[in-house]
CSV table of C-alpha atoms in Angstrom, one decimal:
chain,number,residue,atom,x,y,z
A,175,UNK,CA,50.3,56.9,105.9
A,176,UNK,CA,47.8,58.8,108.4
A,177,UNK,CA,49.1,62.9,108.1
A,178,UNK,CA,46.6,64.3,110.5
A,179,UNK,CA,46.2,64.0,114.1
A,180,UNK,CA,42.3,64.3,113.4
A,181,UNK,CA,41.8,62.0,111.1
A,182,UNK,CA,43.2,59.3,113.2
A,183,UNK,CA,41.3,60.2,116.2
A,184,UNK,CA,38.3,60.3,114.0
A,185,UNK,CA,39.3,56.9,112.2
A,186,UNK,CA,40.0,55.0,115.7
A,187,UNK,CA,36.8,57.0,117.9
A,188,UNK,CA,34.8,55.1,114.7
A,189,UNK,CA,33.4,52.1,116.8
A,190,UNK,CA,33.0,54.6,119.7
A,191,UNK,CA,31.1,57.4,117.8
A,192,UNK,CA,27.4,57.6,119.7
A,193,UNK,CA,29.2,56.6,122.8
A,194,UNK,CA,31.4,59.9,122.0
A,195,UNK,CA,28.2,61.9,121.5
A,196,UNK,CA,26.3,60.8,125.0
A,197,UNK,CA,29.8,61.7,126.6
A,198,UNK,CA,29.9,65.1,125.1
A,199,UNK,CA,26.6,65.8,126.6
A,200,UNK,CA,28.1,63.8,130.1
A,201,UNK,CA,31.2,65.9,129.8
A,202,UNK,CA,29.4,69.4,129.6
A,203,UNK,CA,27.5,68.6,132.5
A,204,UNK,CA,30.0,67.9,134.9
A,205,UNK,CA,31.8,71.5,134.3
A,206,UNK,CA,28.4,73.3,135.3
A,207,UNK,CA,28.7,76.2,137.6
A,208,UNK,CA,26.3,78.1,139.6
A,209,UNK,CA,29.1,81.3,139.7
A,210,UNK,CA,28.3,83.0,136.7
A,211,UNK,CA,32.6,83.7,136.0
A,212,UNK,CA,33.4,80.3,136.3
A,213,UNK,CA,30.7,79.5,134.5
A,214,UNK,CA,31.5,81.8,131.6
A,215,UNK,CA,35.2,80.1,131.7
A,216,UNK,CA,34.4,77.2,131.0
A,217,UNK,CA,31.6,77.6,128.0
A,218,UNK,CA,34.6,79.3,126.6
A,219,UNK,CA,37.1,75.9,127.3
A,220,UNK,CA,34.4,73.9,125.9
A,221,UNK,CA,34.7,75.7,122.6
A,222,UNK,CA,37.9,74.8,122.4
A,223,UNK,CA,38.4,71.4,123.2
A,224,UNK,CA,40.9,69.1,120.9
A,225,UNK,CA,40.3,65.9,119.8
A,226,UNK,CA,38.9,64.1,122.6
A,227,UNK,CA,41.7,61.4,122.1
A,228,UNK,CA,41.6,60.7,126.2
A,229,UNK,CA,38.2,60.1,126.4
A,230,UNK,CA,38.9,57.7,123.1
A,231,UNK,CA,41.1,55.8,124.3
A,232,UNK,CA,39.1,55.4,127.9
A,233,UNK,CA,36.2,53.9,125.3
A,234,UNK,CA,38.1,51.8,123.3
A,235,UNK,CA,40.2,50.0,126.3
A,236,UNK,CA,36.7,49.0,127.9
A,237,UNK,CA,35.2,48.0,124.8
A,238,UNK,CA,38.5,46.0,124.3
A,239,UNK,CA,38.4,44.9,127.8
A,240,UNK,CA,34.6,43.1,128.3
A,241,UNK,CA,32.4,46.4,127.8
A,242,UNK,CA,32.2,49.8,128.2
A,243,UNK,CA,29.7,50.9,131.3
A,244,UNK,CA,28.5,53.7,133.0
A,245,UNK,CA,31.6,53.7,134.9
A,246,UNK,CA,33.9,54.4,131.7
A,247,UNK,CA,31.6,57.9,131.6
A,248,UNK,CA,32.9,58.5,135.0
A,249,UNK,CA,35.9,57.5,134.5
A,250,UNK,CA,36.6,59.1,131.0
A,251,UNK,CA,35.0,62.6,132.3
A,252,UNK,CA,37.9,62.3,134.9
A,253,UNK,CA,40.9,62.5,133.1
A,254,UNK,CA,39.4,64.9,130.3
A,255,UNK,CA,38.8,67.2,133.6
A,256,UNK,CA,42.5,66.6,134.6
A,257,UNK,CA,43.8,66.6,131.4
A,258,UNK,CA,42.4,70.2,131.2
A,259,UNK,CA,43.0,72.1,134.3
A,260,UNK,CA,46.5,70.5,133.6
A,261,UNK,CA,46.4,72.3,130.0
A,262,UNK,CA,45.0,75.6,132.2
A,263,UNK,CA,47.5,75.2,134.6
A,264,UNK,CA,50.7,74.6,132.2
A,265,UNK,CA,49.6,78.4,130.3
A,266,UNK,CA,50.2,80.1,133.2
A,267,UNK,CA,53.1,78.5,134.4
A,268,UNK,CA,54.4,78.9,130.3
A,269,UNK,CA,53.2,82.6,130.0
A,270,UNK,CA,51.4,80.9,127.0
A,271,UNK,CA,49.1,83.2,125.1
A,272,UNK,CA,47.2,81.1,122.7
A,273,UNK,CA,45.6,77.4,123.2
A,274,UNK,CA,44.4,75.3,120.1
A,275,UNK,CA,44.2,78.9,118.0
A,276,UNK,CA,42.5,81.0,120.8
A,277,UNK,CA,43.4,83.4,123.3
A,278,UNK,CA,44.5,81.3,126.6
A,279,UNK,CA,42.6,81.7,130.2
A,280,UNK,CA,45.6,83.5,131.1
A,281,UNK,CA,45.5,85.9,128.4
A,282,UNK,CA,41.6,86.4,128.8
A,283,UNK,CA,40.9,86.5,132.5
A,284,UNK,CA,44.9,87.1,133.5
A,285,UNK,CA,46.5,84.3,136.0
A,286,UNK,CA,44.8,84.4,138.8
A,287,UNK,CA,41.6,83.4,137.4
A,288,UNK,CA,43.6,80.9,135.3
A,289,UNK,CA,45.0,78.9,138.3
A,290,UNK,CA,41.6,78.9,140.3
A,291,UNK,CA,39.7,77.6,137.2
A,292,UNK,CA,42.1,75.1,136.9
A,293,UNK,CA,41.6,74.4,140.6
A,294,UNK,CA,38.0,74.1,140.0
A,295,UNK,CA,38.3,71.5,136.9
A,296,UNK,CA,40.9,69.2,139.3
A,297,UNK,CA,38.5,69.0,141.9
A,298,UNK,CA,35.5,68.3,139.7
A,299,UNK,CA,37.7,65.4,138.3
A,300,UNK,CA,37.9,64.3,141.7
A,301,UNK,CA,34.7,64.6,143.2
A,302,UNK,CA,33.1,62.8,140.4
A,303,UNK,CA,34.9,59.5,141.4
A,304,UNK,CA,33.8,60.1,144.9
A,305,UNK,CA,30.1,60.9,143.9
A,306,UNK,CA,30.4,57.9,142.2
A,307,UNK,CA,32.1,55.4,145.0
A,308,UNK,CA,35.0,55.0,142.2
A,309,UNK,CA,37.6,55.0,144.8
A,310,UNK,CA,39.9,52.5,142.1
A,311,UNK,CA,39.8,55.7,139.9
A,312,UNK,CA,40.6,58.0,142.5
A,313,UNK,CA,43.8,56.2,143.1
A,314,UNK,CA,45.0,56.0,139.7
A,315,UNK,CA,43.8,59.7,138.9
A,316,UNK,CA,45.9,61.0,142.1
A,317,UNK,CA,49.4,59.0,141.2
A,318,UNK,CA,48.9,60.3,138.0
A,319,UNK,CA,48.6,64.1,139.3
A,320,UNK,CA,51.8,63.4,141.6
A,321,UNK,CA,53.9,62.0,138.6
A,322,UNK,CA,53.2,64.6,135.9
A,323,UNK,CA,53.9,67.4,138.6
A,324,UNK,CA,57.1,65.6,139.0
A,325,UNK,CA,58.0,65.1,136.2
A,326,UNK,CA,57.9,68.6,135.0
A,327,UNK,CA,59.6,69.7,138.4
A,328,UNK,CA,62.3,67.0,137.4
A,329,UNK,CA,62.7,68.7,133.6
A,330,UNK,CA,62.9,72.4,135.2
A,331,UNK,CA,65.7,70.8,137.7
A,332,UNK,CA,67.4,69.0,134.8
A,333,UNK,CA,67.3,72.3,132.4
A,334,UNK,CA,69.3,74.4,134.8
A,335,UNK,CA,72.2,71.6,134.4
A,336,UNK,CA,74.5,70.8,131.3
A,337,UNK,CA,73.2,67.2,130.2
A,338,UNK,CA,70.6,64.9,131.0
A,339,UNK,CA,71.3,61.1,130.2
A,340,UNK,CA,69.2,58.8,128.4
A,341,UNK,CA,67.9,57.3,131.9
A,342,UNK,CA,66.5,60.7,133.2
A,343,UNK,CA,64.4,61.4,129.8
A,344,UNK,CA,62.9,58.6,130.1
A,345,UNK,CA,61.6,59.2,133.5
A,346,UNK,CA,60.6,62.8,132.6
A,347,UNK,CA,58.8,61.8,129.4
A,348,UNK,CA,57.3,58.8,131.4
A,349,UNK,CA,55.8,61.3,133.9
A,350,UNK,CA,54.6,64.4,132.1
A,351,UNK,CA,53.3,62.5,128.9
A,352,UNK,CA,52.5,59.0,129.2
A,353,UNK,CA,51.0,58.6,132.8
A,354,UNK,CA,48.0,60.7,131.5
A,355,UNK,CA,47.6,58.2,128.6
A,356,UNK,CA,48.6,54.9,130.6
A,357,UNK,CA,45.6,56.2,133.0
A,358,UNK,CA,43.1,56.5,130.6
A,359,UNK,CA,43.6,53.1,129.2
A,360,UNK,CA,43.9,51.3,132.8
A,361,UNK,CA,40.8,53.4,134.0
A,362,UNK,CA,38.7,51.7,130.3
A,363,UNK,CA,40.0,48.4,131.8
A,364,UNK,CA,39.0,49.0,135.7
A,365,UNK,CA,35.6,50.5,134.4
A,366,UNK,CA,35.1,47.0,132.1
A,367,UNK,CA,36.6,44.1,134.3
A,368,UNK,CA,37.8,42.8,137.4
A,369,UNK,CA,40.4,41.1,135.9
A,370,UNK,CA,44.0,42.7,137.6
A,371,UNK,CA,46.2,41.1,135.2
A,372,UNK,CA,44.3,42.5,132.0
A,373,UNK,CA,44.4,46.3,133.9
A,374,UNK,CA,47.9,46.3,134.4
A,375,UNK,CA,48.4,45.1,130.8
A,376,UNK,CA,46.2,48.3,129.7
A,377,UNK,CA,48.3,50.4,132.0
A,378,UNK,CA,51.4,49.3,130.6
A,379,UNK,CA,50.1,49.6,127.1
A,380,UNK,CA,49.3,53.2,127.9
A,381,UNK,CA,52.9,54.2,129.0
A,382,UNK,CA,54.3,52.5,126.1
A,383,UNK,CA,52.2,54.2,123.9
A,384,UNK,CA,52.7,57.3,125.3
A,385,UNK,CA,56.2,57.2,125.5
A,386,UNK,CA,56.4,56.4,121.7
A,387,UNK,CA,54.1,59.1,120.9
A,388,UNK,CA,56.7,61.5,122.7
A,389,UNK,CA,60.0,60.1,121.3
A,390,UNK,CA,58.4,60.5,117.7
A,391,UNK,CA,57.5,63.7,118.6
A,392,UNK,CA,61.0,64.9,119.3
A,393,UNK,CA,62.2,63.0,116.6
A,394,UNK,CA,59.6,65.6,114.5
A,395,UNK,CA,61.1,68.6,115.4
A,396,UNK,CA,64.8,67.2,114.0
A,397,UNK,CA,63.1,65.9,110.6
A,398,UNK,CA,59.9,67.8,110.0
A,399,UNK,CA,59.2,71.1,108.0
A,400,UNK,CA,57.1,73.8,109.4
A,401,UNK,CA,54.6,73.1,106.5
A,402,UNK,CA,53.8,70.2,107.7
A,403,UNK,CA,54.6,70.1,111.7
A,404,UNK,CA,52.1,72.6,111.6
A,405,UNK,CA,54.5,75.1,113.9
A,406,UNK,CA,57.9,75.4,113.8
A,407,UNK,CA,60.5,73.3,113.8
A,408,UNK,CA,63.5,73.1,115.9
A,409,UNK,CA,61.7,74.6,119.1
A,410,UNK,CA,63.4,72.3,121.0
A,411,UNK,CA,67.3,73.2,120.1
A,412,UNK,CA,65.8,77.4,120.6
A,413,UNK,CA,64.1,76.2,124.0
A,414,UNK,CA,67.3,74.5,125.3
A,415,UNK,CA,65.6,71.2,125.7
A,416,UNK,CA,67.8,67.8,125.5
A,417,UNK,CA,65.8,65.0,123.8
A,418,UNK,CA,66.4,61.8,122.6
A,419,UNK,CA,67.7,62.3,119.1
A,420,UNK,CA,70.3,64.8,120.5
A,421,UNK,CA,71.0,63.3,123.9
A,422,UNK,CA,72.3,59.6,121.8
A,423,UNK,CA,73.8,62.3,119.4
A,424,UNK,CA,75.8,63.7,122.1
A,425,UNK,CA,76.5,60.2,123.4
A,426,UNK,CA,78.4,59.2,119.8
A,427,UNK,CA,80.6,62.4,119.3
A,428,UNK,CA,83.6,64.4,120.6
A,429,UNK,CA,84.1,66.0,123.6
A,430,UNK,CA,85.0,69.7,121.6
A,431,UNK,CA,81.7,68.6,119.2
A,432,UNK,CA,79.7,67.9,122.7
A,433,UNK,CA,81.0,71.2,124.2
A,434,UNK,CA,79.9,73.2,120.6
A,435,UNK,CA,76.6,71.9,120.8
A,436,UNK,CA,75.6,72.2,124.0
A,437,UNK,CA,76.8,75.7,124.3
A,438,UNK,CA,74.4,76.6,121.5
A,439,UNK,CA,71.4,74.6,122.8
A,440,UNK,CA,71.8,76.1,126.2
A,441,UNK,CA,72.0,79.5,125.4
A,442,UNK,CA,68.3,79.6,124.2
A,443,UNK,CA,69.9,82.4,121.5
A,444,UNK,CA,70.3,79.7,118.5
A,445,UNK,CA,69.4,81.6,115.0
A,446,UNK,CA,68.2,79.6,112.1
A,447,UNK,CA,71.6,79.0,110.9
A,448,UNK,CA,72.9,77.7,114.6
A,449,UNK,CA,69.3,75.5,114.5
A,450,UNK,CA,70.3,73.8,111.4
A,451,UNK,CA,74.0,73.1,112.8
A,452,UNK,CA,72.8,71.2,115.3
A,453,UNK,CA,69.8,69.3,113.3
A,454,UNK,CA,72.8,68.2,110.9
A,455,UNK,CA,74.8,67.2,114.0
A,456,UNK,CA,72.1,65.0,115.5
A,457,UNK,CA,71.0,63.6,111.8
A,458,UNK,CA,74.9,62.7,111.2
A,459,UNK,CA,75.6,60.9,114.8
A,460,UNK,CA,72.3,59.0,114.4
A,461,UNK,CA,70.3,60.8,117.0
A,462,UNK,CA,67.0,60.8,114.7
A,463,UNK,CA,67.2,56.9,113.8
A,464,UNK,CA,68.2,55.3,117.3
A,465,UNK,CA,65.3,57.2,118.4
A,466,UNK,CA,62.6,56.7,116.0
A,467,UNK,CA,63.8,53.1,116.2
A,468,UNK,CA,63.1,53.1,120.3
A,469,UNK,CA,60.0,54.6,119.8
A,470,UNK,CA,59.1,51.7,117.2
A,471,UNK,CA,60.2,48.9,119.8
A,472,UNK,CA,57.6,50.6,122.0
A,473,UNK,CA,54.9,50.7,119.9
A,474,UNK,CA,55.6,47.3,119.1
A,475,UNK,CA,55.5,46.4,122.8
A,476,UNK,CA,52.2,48.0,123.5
A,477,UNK,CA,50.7,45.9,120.2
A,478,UNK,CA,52.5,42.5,122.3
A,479,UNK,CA,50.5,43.6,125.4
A,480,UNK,CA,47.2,43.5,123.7
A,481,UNK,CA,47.5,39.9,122.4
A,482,UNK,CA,45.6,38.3,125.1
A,483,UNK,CA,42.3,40.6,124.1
A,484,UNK,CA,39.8,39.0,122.5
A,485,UNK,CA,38.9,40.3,118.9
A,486,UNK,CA,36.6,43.2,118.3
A,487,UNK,CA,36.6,46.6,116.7
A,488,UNK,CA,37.7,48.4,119.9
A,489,UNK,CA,41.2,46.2,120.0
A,490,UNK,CA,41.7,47.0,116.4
A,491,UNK,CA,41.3,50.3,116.7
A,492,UNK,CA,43.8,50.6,119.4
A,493,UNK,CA,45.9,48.9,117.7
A,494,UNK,CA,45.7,51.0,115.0
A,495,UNK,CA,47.0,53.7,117.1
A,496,UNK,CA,49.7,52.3,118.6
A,497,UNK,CA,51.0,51.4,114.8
A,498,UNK,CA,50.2,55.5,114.0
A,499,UNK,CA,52.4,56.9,116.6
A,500,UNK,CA,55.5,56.0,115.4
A,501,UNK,CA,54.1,56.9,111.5
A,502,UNK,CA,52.9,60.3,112.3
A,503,UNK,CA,54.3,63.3,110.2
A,504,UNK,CA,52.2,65.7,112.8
């Protein structure tokens, strides 16, 4: 079983590797600033960038898709610059003070900064596809924007009320997680082929492996140890978020059990003890299983939609990922 986030991105960016290293040099140049403060900003972003997993799977869905091009370098700078400025933009709205291990913009340069860099990053995203007459891009890129604002709009709504049914987590994991992902894999396609029925097929391989990737990922903070989630477990219940494993749990219980539960996941006060309570609670009613066994039916939908690909290193690897998803321990 893969353990590490890194390895797999290493593992699966394999037949991508010296495309990787001419986009790193790509990427670096589109975040150039003449003002010496925004400039300084962003050397200090690029020393924290993650795993380039975007930009990966941008790569591997043209390679899988006829070829990659010039136009998967626009298009894969694109959503790294959105996915950041969104990263930028969430610390401020989270009062976060750390990012990947480092201080955040926030914490650095305070909000104000934050939010204008953030700004800056957006509309670099966006210029590029007009510099570039990639107006196919600029479409996908802007619904994406509009969803994953929604989305987290929809979860602070939904966080203010009681419960949230199964129907309404879908849509706000659909939004905020997998549009990002479902866009980088139909922008691979769009840079790589005409072909509309082999795009949409990437784009819906994209949100089904995004919303896999977020279902296990709530199903990790029910199961996993600190030691090995890397931070610690049971955020979720502490945060007051409803998730999949708990919302089905909820679902298969009593109305005085529903009423316990809730109380303590809603008053954001849960000690470790309280934590455990509900963990046991979800575990007993099934919560953990119905949803690690959804997030497998995804995966194994995304694996369905890449049947009609031809064979090559860049369809293996993607299927490799949408098989690690649901195998993750991190």
């Amino acid at each position: 079983m893969i353990s590490s986030t890194n390895k797999i991105a290493q593992d699966i960016g394999e037949p991508i590797r010296q495309e990787l290293d001419q986009f790193d040099a790509y990427f670096r140049k589109q975040m150039k600033s003449n003002v010496a403060l925004l400039d300084v900003v962003v050397r200090y972003i690029l020393k924290s960038r993650g795993k380039q997993l975007r930009p990966i799977l941008v790569f591997l869905s043209a390679g899988a898709c006829g070829g990659i091009t010039q136009r998967s370098y626009v298009g894969a700078a694109m959503v790294e610059l959105l996915h950041t400025a969104t990263l930028v933009h969430d610390d401020v709205v989270d009062d976060a003070m750390e990012r990947r291990g480092m201080a955040s913009i926030n914490a650095v340069w305070k909000n104000k900064v934050a939010v204008l860099v953030g700004d800056f990053l957006l509309s670099r995203g966006l210029l590029s596809a007009v510099e570039h007459n990639e107006f196919a891009f600029l479409a996908v890129t802007s619904r994406t924007v509009r969803r994953m604002s929604e989305g987290e709009l929809l979860q602070m709504q939904k966080s203010r009320q009681r419960h949230i049914d199964e129907e309404t987590y879908y849509r706000i994991i659909s939004d905020k997680t997998a549009s990002l992902i479902s866009t980088c894999c139909e922008i691979g396609a769009i840079s790589a082929t005409s072909d509309e029925t082999i795009q949409s097929n990437m784009r819906q391989f994209g949100e089904c492996l995004g919303l896999a990737f977020q279902i296990r990922d709530d199903v990790l903070d029910y199961t996993s140890r600190t030691a090995i989630l890397g931070k610690p477990v049971g955020n979720d219940v502490r945060e007051g978020k409803l998730t999949l494993p708990l919302i089905y749990a909820l679902q298969q219980s009593r109305n005085g059990e529903v009423k316990k539960v809730l109380n303590l996941v809603k008053s954001k006060k849960a000690n470790d003890k309280e934590v455990a309570y509900v963990h046991d609670f979800v575990d007993t009613h099934g919560g953990n299983a119905y949803a690690q066994q959804k997030a497998k039916e995804l995966s194994e939908e995304a694996i369905k939609l890449l049947e009609s690909l031809k064979e090559s290193p860049y369809k293996d690897a993607l299927l490799q990922f949408a098989r690690y998803v649901v195998e993750r321990e991190k």
